[in-house]
Short mmCIF file of C-alpha atoms and ligand atoms in Angstrom, two decimals:
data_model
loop_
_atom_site.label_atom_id
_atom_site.label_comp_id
_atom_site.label_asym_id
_atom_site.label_seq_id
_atom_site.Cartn_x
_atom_site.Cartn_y
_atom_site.Cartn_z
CA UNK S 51 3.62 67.53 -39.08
CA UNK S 52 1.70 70.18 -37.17
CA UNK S 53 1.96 69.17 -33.89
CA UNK S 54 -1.09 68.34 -31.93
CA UNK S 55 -2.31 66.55 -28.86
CA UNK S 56 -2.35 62.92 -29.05
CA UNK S 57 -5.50 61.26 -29.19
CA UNK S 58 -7.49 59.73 -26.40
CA UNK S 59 -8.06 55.86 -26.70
CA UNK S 60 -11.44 55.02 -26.69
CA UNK S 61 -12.53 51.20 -26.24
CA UNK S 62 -15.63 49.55 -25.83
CA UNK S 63 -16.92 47.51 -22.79
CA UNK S 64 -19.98 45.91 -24.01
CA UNK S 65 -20.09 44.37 -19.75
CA UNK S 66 -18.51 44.76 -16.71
CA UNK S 67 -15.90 42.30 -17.41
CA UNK S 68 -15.04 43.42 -20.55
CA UNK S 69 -14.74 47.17 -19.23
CA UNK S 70 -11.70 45.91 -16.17
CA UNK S 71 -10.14 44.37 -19.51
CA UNK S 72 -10.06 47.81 -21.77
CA UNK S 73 -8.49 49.80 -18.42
CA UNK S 74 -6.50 46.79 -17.36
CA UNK S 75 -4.84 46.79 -21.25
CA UNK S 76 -4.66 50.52 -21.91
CA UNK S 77 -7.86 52.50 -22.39
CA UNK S 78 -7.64 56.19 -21.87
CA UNK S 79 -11.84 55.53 -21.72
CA UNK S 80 -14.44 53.02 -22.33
CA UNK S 81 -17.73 53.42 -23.67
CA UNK S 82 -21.04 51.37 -22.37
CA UNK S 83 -24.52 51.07 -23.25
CA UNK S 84 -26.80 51.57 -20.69
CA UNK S 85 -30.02 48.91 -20.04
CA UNK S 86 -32.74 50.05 -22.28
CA UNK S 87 -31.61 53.16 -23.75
CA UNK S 88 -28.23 52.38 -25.81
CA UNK S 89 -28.32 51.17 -29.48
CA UNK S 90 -27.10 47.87 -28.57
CA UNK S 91 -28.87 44.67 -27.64
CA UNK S 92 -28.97 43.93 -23.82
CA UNK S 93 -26.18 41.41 -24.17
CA UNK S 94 -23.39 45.04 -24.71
CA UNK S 95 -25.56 46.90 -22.34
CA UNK S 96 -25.02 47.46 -18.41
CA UNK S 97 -27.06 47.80 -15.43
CA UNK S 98 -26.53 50.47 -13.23
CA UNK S 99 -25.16 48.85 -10.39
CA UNK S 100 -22.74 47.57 -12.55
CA UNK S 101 -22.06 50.60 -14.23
CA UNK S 102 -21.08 52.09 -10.44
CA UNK S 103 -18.56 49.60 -9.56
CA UNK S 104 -17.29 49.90 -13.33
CA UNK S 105 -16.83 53.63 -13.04
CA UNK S 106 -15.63 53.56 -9.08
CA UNK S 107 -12.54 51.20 -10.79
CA UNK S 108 -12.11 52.64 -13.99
CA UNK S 109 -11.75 56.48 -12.12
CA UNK S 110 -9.14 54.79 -9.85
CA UNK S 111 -7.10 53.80 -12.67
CA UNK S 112 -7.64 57.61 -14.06
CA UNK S 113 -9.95 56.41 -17.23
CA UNK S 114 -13.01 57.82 -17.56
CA UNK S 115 -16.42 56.29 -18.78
CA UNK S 116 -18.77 57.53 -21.07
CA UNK S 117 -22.15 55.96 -20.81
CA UNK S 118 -24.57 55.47 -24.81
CA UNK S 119 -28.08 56.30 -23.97
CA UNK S 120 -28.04 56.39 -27.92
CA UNK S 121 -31.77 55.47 -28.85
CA UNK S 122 -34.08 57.53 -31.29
CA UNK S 123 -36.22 57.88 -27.77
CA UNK S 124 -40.14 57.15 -28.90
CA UNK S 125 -42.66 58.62 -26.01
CA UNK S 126 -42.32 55.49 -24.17
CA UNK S 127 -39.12 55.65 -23.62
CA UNK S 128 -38.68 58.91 -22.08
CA UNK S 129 -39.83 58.04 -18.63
CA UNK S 130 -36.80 56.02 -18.30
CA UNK S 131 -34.86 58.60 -20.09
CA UNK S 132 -36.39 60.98 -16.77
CA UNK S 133 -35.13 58.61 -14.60
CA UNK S 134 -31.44 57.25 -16.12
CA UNK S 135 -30.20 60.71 -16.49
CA UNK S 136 -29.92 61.84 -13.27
CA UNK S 137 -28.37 58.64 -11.89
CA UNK S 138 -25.70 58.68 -14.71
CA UNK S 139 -24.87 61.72 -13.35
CA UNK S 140 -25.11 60.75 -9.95
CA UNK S 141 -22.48 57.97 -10.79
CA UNK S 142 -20.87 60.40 -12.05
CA UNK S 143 -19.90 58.89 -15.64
CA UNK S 144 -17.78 61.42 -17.44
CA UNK S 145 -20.38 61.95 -20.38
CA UNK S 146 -23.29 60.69 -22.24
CA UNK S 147 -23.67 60.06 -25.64
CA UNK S 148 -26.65 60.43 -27.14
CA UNK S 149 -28.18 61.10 -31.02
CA UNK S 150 -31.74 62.00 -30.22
CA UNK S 151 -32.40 65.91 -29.42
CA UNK S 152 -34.97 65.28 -27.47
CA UNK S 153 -32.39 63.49 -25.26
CA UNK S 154 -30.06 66.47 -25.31
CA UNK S 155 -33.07 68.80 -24.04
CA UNK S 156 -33.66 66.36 -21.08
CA UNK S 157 -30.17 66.36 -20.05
CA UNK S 158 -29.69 69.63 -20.11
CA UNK S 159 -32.69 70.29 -17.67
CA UNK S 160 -32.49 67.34 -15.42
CA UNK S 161 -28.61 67.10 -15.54
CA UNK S 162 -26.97 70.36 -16.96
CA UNK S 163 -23.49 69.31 -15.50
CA UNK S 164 -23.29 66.34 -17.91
CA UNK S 165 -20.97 66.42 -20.80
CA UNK S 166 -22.65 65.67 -24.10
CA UNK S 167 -20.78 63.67 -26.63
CA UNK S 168 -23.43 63.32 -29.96
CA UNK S 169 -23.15 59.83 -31.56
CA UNK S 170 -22.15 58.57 -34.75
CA UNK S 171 -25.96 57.80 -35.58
CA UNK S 172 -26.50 61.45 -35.72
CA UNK S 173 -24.34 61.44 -39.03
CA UNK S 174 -22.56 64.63 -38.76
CA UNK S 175 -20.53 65.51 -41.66
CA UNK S 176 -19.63 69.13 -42.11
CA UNK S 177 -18.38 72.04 -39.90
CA UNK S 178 -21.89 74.26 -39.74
CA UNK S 179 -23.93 70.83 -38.45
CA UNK S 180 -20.72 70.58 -35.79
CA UNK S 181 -21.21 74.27 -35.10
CA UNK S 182 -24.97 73.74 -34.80
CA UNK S 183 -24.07 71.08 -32.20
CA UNK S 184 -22.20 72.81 -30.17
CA UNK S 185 -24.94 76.09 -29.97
CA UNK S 186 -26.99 73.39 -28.37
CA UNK S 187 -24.47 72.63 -25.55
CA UNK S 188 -22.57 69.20 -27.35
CA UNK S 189 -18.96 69.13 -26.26
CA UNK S 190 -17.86 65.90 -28.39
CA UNK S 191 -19.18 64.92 -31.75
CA UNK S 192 -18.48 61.20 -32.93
CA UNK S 193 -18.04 62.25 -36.89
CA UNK S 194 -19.58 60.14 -39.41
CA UNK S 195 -18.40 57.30 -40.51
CA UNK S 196 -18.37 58.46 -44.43
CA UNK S 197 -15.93 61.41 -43.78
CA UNK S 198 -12.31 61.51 -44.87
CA UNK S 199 -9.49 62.87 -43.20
CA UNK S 200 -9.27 65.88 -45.39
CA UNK S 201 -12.98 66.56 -44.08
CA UNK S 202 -12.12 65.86 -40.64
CA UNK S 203 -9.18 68.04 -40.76
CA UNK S 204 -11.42 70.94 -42.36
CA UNK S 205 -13.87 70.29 -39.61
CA UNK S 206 -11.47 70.55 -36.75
CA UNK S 207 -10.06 73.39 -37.97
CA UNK S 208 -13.03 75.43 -38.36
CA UNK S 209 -14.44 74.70 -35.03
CA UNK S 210 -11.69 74.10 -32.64
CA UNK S 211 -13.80 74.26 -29.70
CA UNK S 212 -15.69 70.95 -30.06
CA UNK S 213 -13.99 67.65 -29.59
CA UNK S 214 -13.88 65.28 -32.53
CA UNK S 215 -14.12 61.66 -32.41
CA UNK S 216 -13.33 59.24 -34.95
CA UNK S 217 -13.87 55.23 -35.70
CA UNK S 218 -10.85 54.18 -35.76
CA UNK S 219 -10.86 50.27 -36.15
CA UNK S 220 -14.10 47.82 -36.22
CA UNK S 221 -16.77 46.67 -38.32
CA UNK S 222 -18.59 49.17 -40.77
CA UNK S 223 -22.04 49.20 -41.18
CA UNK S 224 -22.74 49.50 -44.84
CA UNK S 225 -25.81 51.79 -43.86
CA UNK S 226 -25.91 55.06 -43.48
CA UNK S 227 -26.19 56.36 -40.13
CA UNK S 228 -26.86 52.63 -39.36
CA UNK S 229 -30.81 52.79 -40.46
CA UNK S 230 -31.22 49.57 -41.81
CA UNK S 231 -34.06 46.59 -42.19
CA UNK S 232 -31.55 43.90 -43.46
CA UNK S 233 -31.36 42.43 -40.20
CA UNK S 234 -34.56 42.82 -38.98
CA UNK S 235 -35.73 41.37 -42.39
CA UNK S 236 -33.46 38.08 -42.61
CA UNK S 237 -33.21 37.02 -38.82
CA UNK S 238 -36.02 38.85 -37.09
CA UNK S 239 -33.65 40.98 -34.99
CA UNK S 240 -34.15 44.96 -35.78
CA UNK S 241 -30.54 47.10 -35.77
CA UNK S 242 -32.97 50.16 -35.27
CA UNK S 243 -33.05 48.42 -31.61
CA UNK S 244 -30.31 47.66 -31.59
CA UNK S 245 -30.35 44.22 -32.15
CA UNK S 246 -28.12 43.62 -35.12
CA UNK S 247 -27.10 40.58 -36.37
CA UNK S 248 -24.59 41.68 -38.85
CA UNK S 249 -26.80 40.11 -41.80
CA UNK S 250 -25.52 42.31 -44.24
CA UNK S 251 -21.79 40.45 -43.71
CA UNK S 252 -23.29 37.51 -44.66
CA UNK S 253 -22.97 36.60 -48.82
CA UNK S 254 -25.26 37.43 -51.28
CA UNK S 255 -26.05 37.38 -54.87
CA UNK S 256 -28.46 39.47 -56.90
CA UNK S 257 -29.56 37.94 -59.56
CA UNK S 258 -32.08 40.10 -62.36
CA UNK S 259 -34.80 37.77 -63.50
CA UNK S 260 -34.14 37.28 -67.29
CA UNK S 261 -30.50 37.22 -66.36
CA UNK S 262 -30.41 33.93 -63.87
CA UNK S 263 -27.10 33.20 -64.64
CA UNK S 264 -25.41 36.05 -64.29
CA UNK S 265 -25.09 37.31 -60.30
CA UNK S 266 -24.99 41.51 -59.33
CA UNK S 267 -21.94 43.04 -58.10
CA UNK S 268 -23.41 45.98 -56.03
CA UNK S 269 -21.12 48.48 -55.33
CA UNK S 270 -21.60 52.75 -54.97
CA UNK S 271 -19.47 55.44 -55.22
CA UNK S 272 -16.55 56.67 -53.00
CA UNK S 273 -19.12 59.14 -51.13
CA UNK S 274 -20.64 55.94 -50.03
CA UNK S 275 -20.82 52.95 -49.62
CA UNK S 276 -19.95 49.06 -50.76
CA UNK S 277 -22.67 47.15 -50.57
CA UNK S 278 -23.12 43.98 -48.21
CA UNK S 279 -19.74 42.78 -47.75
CA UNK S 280 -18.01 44.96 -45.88
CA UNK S 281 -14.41 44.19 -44.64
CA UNK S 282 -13.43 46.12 -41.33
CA UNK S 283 -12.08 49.36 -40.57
CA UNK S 284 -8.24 49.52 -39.51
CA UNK S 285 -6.62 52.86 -39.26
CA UNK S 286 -3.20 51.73 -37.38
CA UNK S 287 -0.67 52.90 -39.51
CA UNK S 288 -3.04 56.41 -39.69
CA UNK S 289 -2.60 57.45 -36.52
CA UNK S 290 -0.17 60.09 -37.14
CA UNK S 291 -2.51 61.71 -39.97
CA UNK S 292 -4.80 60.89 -37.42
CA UNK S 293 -3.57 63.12 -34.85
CA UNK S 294 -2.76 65.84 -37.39
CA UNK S 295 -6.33 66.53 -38.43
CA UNK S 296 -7.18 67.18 -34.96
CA UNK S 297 -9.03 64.29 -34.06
CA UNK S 298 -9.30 64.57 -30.20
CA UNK S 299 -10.57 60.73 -29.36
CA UNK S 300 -9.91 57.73 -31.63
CA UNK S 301 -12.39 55.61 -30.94
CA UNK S 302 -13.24 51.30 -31.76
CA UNK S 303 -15.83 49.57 -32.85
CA UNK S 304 -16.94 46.24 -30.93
CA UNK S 305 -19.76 46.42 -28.08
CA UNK S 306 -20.72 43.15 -28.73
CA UNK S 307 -17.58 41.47 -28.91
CA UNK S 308 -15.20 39.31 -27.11
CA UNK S 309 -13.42 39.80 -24.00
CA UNK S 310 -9.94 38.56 -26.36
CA UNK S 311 -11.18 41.25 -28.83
CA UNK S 312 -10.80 43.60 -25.84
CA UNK S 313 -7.89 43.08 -24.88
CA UNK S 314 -6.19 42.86 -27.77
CA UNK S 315 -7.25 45.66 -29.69
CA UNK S 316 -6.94 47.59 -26.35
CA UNK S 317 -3.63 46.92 -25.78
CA UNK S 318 -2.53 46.86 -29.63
CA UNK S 319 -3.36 50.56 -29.91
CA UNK S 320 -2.05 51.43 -26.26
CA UNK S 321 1.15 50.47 -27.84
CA UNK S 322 0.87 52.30 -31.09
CA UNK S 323 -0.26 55.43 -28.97
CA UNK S 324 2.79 55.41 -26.95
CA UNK S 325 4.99 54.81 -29.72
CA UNK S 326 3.72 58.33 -31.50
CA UNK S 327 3.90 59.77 -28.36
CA UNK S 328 7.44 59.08 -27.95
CA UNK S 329 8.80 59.66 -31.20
CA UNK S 330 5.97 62.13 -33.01
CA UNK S 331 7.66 63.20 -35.90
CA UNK S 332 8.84 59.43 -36.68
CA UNK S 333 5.88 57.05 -36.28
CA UNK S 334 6.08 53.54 -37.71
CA UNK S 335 3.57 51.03 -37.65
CA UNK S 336 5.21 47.68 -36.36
CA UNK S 337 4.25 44.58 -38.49
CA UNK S 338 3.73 42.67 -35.03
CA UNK S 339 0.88 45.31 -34.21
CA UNK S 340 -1.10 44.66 -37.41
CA UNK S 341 0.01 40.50 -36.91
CA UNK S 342 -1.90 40.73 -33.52
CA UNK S 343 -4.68 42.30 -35.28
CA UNK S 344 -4.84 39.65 -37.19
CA UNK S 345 -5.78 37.00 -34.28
CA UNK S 346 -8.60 38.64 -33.67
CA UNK S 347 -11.94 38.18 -35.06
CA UNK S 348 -12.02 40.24 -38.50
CA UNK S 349 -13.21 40.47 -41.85
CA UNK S 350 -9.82 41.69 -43.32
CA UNK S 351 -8.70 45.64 -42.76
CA UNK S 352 -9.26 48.56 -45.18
CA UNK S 353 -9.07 52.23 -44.56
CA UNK S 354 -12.56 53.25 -45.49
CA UNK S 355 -13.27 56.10 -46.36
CA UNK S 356 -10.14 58.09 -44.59
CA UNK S 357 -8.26 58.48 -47.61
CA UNK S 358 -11.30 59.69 -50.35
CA UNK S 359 -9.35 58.13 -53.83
CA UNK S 360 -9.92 54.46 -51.95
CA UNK S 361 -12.56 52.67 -52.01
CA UNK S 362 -14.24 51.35 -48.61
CA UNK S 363 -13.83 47.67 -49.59
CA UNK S 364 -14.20 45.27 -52.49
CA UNK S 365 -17.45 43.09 -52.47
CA UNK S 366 -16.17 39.85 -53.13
CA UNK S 367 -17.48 36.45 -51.73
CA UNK S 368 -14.12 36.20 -50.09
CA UNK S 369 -14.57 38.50 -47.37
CA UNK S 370 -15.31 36.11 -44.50
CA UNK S 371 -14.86 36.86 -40.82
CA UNK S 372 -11.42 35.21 -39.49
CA UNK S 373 -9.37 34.97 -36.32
CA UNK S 374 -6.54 32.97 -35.25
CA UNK S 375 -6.68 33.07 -31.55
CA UNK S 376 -9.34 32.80 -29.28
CA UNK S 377 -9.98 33.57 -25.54
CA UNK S 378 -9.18 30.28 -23.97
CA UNK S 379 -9.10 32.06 -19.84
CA UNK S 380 -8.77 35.04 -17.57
CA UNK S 381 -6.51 35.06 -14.29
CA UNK S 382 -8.59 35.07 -11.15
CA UNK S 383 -5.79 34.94 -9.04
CA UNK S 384 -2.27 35.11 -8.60
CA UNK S 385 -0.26 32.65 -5.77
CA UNK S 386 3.15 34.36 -5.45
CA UNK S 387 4.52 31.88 -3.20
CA UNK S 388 3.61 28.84 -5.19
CA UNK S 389 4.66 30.92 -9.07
CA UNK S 390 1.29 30.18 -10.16
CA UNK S 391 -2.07 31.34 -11.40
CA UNK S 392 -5.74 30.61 -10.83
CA UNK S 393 -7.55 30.39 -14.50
CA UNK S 394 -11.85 30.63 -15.18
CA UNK S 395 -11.02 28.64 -18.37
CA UNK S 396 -13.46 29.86 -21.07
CA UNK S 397 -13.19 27.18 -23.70
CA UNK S 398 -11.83 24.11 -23.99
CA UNK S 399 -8.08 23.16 -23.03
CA UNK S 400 -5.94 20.10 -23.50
CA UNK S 401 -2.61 19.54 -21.26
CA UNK S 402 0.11 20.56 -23.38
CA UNK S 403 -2.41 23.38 -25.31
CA UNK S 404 -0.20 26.33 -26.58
CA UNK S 405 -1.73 29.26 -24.33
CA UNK S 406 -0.10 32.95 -24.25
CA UNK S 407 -0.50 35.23 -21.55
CA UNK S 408 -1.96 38.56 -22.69
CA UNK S 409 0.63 41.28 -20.40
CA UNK S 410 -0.19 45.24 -21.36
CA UNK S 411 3.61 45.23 -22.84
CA UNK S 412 4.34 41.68 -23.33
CA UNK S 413 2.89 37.64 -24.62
CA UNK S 414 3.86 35.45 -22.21
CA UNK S 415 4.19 31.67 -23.33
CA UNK S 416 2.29 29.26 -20.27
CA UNK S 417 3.05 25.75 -19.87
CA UNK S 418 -0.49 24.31 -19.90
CA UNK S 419 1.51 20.32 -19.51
CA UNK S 420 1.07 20.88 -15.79
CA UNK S 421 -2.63 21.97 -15.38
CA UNK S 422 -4.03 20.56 -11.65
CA UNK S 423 -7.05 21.60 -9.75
CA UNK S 424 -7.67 22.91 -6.52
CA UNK S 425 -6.65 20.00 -4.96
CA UNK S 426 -3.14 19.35 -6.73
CA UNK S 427 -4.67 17.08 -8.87
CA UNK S 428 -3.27 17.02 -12.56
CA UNK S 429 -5.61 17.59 -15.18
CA UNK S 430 -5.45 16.17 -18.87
CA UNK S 431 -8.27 18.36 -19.97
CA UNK S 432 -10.56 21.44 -18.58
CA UNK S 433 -13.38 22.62 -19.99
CA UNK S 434 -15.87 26.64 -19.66
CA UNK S 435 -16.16 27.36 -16.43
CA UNK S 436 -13.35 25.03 -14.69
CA UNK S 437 -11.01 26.57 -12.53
CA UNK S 438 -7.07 25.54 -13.03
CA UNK S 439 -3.71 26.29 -11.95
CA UNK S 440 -0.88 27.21 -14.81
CA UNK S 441 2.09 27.57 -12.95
CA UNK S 442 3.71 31.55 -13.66
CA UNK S 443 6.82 32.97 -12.74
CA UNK S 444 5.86 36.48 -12.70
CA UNK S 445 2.57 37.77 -11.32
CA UNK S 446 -0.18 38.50 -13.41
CA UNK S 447 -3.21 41.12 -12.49
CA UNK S 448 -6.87 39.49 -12.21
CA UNK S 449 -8.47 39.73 -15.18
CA UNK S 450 -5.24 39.03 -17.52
CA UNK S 451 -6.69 37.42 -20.88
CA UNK S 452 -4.95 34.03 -21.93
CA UNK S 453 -5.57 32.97 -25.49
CA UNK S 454 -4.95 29.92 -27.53
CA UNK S 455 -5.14 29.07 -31.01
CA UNK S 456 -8.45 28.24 -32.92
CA UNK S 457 -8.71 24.71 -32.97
S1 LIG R 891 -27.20 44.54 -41.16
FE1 LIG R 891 -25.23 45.49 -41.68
S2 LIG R 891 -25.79 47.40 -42.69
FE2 LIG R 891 -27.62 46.72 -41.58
S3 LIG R 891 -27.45 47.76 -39.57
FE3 LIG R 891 -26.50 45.73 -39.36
S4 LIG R 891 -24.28 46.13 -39.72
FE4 LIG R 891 -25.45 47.89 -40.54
#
């Protein structure tokens, strides 16, 4: 294998909390939608004053931030376009990523210093667009989605200068470039703001009208997509391939998910990272990384469209979201004297509950038969939003993730 640098590891931080998990458990840098102007609903997007503390932290622990102002900008929006930009780069974050020209020009006059990264939603597929790109001051370019790895490899190659980024593990939109009415249609909520509620996951026949009995099987070609049932990208055991085609940034899907998500998928990766960083030439994926893959909320794993002879998924009414393991705390403190921790439980927990301790290099089994509050007094239950002591031998940082199973 050629050898080339080793990808960053991008992960997404949908809130403040969820962006101290992705540095605490391994990011290299986090992504963040910013209020108004990101292609996410306000529940994955950030105020500024959080997005200052989250940067101040993150840039101590040497990770760096890149803030979405993603939106197709109409007129209205560019007033708050005028004023975000220069605050972003007040901050400073370490880029923006944006999709809308228009967006690029007012960067570039109100905040020339600020590294451009282009989204995904611009849909970039071939070396000349990248090229084009870059003549209009991008540094990054998220590929599209539909590429393979022979394409990305051809693309990298041809224009060295410009850093690639690549979806590496998440949920696929079956739309291109993510312009879609499904959701908007079925639940009200518009994915053109942002605002997606996944509908397309959901199952679906198509039935012809003088053929009532006998359902539709959509399905396209390998040059796009499945139709409506998509399972979720996982490119683990790819990451040497990965590295080869000169991908500069592997990046995951999941703005609006969980703080367990997070962590897991943060860490998970972290580990996979290292391990082709250690031994290059020699890169296995462990079973236990795809296992804890697994726990997390998914819709099964395929390779999309990386590899161009396979098919992005199967559309089968058996493709249904799954996860073994949910988020069932986080550590708010840690009492070395007394060996134990101080949990914000986030779901509900039963004396005796099997709970794991989320470490950045180890799963640490807690003993949940002793739970007591803050006054020593033993618990048989605690609910969202109590506070509990799990005793711990070893200390844990604030912010640690423990899980349980689904119940
Ligand atoms: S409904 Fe599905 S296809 Fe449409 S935008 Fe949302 S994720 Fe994409």
């Amino acid at each position: 294998m050629k050898e080339k640098k080793i990808p960053e590891l991008l992960i997404p931080a949908g809130n403040l909390e969820k962006m101290r998990t992705a540095v605490l458990y391994g990011a290299d840098a986090v992504y963040i939608g910013v209020s108004g102007l990101s292609l996410r609903a306000q529940s994955a997007e950030m105020s500024l004053a959080d997005l200052t503390n989250g940067v101040r932290e993150a840039h101590a622990r040497g990770v760096k931030v890149y803030a979405a102002i993603n939106t197709f900008a109409r007129n209205a929006d560019l007033l708050q376009a005028r004023l975000i930009i220069p605050e972003l780069a007040a901050i400073p974050v370490d880029a923006v990523i944006v999709s809308d020209p228009g967006m690029i020009r007012l960067i570039k006059s109100l905040a020339p210093q600020l590294p451009i990264h282009l989204s995904t939603q611009a849909n970039t597929t071939n070396s000349e667009a990248v090229r084009f790109w870059r003549d209009q001051g991008v540094k990054r370019i998220v590929l599209a989605r539909e590429l393979n790895l022979r394409e990305v490899g051809e693309i990298a190659a041809a224009v060295p200068e410009v850093e690639l980024e690549l979806f590496v593990h998440g949920a696929m939109c079956m739309a291109y470039s993510g312009r879609c009415y499904l959701s908007a249609y079925r639940n009200q909520r518009s994915a053109n703001e942002g605002d997606c509620t996944q509908s397309c996951r959901w199952e679906y026949l198509l039935y012809e009208s003088t053929r009532p009995g006998d359902p539709l099987v959509l399905e396209e070609d390998e040059r796009y997509t499945y139709l409506l049932s998509s399972k979720d990208l996982c490119l683990i055991e790819y990451l040497p391939e990965i590295t080869a085609a000169g991908v500069r940034s592997v990046k995951i899907e999941g703005r609006m998910k969980s703080t367990h998500y997070v962590a897991v998928v943060a860490r998970t990766y972290h580990w996979a990272l290292n391990a082709l960083i250690q031994n290059p030439g020699n890169y296995h994926c462990n079973p236990e990384w795809l296992a804890e893959l697994k726990k997390i909320s998914n819709r099964g794993y395929t390779t999309g469209f990386a590899f161009s002879e396979e098919k992005i998924n199967e559309t089968s009414p058996e493709i249904k979201y799954s996860q073994t393991h949910e988020l069932a705390g986080t550590v708010l403190q840690y009492d070395s004297v007394r060996k134990r921790m101080l949990v914000g439980v986030r779901n509900h927990l039963a004396a005796g509950d099997q709970v794991e301790l989320l470490l950045l290099d180890e799963t640490v089994r807690i003993d949940t038969r002793i739970m007591v509050d803050a006054n020593g007094k033993q618990l048989p239950e605690a609910n969202n939003d109590n506070q509990i002591y799990l005793p711990l031998e070893r200390e844990a940082s604030i912010g640690a993730v423990l899980r349980q199973k689904v119940k």
